Coordinates of N, CA, C and O in Angstrom, one line a residue:
X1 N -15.9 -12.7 5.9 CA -15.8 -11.8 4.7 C -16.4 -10.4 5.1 O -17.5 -10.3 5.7
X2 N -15.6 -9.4 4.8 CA -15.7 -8.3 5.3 C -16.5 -7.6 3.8 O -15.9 -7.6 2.7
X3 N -17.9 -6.9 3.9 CA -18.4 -6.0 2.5 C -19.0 -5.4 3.4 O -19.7 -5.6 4.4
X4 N -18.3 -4.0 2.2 CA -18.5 -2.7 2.1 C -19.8 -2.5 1.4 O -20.0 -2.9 0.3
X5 N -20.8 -1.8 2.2 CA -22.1 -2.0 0.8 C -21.5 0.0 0.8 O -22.7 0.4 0.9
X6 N -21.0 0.8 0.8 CA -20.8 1.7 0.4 C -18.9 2.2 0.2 O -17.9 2.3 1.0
X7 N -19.0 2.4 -1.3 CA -17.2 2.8 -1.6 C -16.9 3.9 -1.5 O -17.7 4.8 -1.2
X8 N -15.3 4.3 -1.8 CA -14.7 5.1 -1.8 C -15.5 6.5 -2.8 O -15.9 7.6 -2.6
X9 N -15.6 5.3 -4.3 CA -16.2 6.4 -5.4 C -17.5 6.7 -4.9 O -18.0 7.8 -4.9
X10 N -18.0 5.6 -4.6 CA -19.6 6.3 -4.3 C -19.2 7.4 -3.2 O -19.5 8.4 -3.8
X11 N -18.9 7.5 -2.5 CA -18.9 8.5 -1.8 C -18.2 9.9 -2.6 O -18.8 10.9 -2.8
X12 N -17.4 9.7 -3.0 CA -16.7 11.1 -3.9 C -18.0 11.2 -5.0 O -18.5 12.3 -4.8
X13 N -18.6 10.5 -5.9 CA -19.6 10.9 -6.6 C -20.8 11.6 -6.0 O -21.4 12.5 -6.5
X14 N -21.3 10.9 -4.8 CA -22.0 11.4 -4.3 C -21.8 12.8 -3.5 O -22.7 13.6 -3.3
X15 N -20.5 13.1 -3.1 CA -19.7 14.5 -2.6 C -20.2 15.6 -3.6 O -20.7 16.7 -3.7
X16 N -19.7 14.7 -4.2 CA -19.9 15.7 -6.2 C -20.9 16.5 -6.7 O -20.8 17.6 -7.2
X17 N -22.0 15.6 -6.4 CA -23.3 15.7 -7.2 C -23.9 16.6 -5.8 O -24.7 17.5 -6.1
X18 N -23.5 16.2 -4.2 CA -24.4 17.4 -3.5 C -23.5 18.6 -4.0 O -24.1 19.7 -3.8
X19 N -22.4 18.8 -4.4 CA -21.8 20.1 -4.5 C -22.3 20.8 -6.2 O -22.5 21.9 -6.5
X20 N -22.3 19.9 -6.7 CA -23.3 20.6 -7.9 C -24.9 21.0 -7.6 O -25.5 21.9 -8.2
X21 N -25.7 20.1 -6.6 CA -26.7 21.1 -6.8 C -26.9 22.2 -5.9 O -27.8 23.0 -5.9
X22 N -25.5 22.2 -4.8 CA -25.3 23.5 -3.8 C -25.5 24.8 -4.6 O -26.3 25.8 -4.5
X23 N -24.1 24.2 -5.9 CA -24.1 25.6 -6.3 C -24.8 26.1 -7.7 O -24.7 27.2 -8.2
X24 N -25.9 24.8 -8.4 CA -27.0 25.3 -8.3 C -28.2 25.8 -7.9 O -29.0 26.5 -8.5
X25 N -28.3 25.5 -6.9 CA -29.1 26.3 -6.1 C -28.9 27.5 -5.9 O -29.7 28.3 -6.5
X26 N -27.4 28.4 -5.0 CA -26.7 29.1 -4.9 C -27.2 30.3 -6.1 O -27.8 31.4 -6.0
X27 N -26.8 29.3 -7.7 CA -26.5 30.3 -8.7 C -28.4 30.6 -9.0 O -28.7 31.8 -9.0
X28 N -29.4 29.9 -9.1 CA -30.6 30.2 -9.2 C -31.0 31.6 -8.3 O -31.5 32.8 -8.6
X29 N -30.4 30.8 -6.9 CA -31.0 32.4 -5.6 C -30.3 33.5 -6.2 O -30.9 34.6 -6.2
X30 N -29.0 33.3 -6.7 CA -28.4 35.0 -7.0 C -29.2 35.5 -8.0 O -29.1 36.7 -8.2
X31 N -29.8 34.9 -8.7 CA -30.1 34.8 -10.3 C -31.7 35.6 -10.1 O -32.2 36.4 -10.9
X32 N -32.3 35.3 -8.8 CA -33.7 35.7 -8.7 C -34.1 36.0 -7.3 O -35.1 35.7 -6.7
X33 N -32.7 36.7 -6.7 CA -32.8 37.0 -5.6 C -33.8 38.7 -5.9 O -34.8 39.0 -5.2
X34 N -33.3 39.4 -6.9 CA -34.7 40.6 -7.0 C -35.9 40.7 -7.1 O -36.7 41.6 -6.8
X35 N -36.3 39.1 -7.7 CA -38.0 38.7 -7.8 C -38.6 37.8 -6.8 O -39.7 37.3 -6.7
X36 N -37.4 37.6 -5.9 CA -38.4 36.9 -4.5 C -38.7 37.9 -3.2 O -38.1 38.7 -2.5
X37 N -39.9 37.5 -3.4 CA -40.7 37.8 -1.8 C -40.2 37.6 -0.9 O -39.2 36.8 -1.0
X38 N -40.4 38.5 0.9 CA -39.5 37.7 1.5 C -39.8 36.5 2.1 O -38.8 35.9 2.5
X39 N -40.8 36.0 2.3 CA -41.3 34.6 2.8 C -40.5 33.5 1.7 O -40.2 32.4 2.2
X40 N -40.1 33.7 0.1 CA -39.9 33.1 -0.4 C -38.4 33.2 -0.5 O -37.9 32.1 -0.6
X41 N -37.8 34.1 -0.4 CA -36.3 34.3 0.3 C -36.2 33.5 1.2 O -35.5 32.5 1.0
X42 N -36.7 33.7 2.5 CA -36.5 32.4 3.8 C -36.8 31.3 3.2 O -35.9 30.4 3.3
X43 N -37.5 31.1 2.7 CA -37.4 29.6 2.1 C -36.0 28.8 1.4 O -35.3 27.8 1.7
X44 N -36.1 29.8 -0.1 CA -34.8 29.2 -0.7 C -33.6 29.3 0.3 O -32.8 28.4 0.0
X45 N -33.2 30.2 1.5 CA -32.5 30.8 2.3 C -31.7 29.2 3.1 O -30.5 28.8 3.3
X46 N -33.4 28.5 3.5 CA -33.4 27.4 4.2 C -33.1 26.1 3.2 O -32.5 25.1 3.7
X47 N -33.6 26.0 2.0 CA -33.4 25.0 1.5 C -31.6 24.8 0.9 O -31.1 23.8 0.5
X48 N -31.0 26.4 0.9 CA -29.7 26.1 0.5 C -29.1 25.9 2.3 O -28.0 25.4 2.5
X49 N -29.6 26.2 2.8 CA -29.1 25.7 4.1 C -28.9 24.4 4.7 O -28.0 23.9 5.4
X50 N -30.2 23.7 4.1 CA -29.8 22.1 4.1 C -29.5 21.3 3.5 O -29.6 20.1 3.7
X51 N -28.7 21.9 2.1 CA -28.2 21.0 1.0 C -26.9 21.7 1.7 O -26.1 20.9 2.1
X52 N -26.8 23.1 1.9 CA -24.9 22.9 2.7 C -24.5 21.4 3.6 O -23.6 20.6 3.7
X53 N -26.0 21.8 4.4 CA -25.5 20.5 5.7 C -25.4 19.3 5.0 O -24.4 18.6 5.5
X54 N -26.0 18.6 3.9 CA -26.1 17.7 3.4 C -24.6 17.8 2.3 O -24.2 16.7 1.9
X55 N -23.9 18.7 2.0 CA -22.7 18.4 1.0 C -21.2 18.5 2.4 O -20.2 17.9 2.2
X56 N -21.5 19.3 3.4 CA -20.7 18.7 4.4 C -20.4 17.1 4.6 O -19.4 16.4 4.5
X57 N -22.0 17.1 5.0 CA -21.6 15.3 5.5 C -21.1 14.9 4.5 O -19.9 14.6 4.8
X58 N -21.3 14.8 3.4 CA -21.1 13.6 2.3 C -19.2 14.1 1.8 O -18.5 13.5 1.0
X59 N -18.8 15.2 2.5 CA -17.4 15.5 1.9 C -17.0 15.2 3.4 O -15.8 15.2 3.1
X60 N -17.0 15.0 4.4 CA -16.5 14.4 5.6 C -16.4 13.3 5.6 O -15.3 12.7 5.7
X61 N -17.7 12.8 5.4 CA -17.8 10.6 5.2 C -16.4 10.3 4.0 O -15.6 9.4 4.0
X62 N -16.6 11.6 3.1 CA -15.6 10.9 1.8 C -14.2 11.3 2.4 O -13.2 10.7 2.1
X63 N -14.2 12.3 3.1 CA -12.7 12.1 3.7 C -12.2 11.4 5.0 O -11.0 11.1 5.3
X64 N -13.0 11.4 5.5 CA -12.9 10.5 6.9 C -13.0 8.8 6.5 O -13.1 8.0 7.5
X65 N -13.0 8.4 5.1 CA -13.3 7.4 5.1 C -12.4 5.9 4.8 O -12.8 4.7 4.7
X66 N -11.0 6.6 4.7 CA -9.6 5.6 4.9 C -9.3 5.8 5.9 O -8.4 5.0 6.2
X67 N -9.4 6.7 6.8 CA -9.0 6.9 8.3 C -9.6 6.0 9.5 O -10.8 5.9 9.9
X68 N -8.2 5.1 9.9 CA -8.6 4.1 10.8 C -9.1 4.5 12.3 O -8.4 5.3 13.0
X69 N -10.5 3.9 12.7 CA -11.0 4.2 13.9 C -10.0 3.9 15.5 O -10.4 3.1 16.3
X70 N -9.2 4.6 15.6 CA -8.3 3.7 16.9 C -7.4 2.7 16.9 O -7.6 2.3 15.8
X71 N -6.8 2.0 17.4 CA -5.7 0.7 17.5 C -7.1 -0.3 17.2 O -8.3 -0.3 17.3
X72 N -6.3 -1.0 17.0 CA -6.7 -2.5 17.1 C -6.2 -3.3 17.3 O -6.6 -4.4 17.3

């Protein structure tokens, strides 16, 4: 018996939800990019930088993920 402990939807929901808090984040930094510091600028700078890397993977995994690995 072949189980999947992770699906199709979980993966698209999960795609989802990192792309909603991307582009909240996104919309906060534009929102209060004139009242940050710049130490606090590099920060948010970096934290929207690893929720990108993090909404990549999870939209890669969800499309790469009916795609067969090689012959069998």
């Amino acid at each position: 018996m072949d189980k999947k402990f992770i699906t199709r939807g979980d993966l698209l929901v999960t795609a989802l939800l990192q792309t909603l808090i991307l582009a909240l984040q996104l919309a906060a930094f534009l929102f209060a990019f004139s009242d940050l510091g710049w130490q606090n600028w590099g920060l948010f700078a970096l934290l929207i930088l690893l929720q990108l890397f993090g909404c990549v993977f999870y939209w890669r995994r969800y499309l790469a993920y009916s795609k067969k690995e090689g012959p069998q």
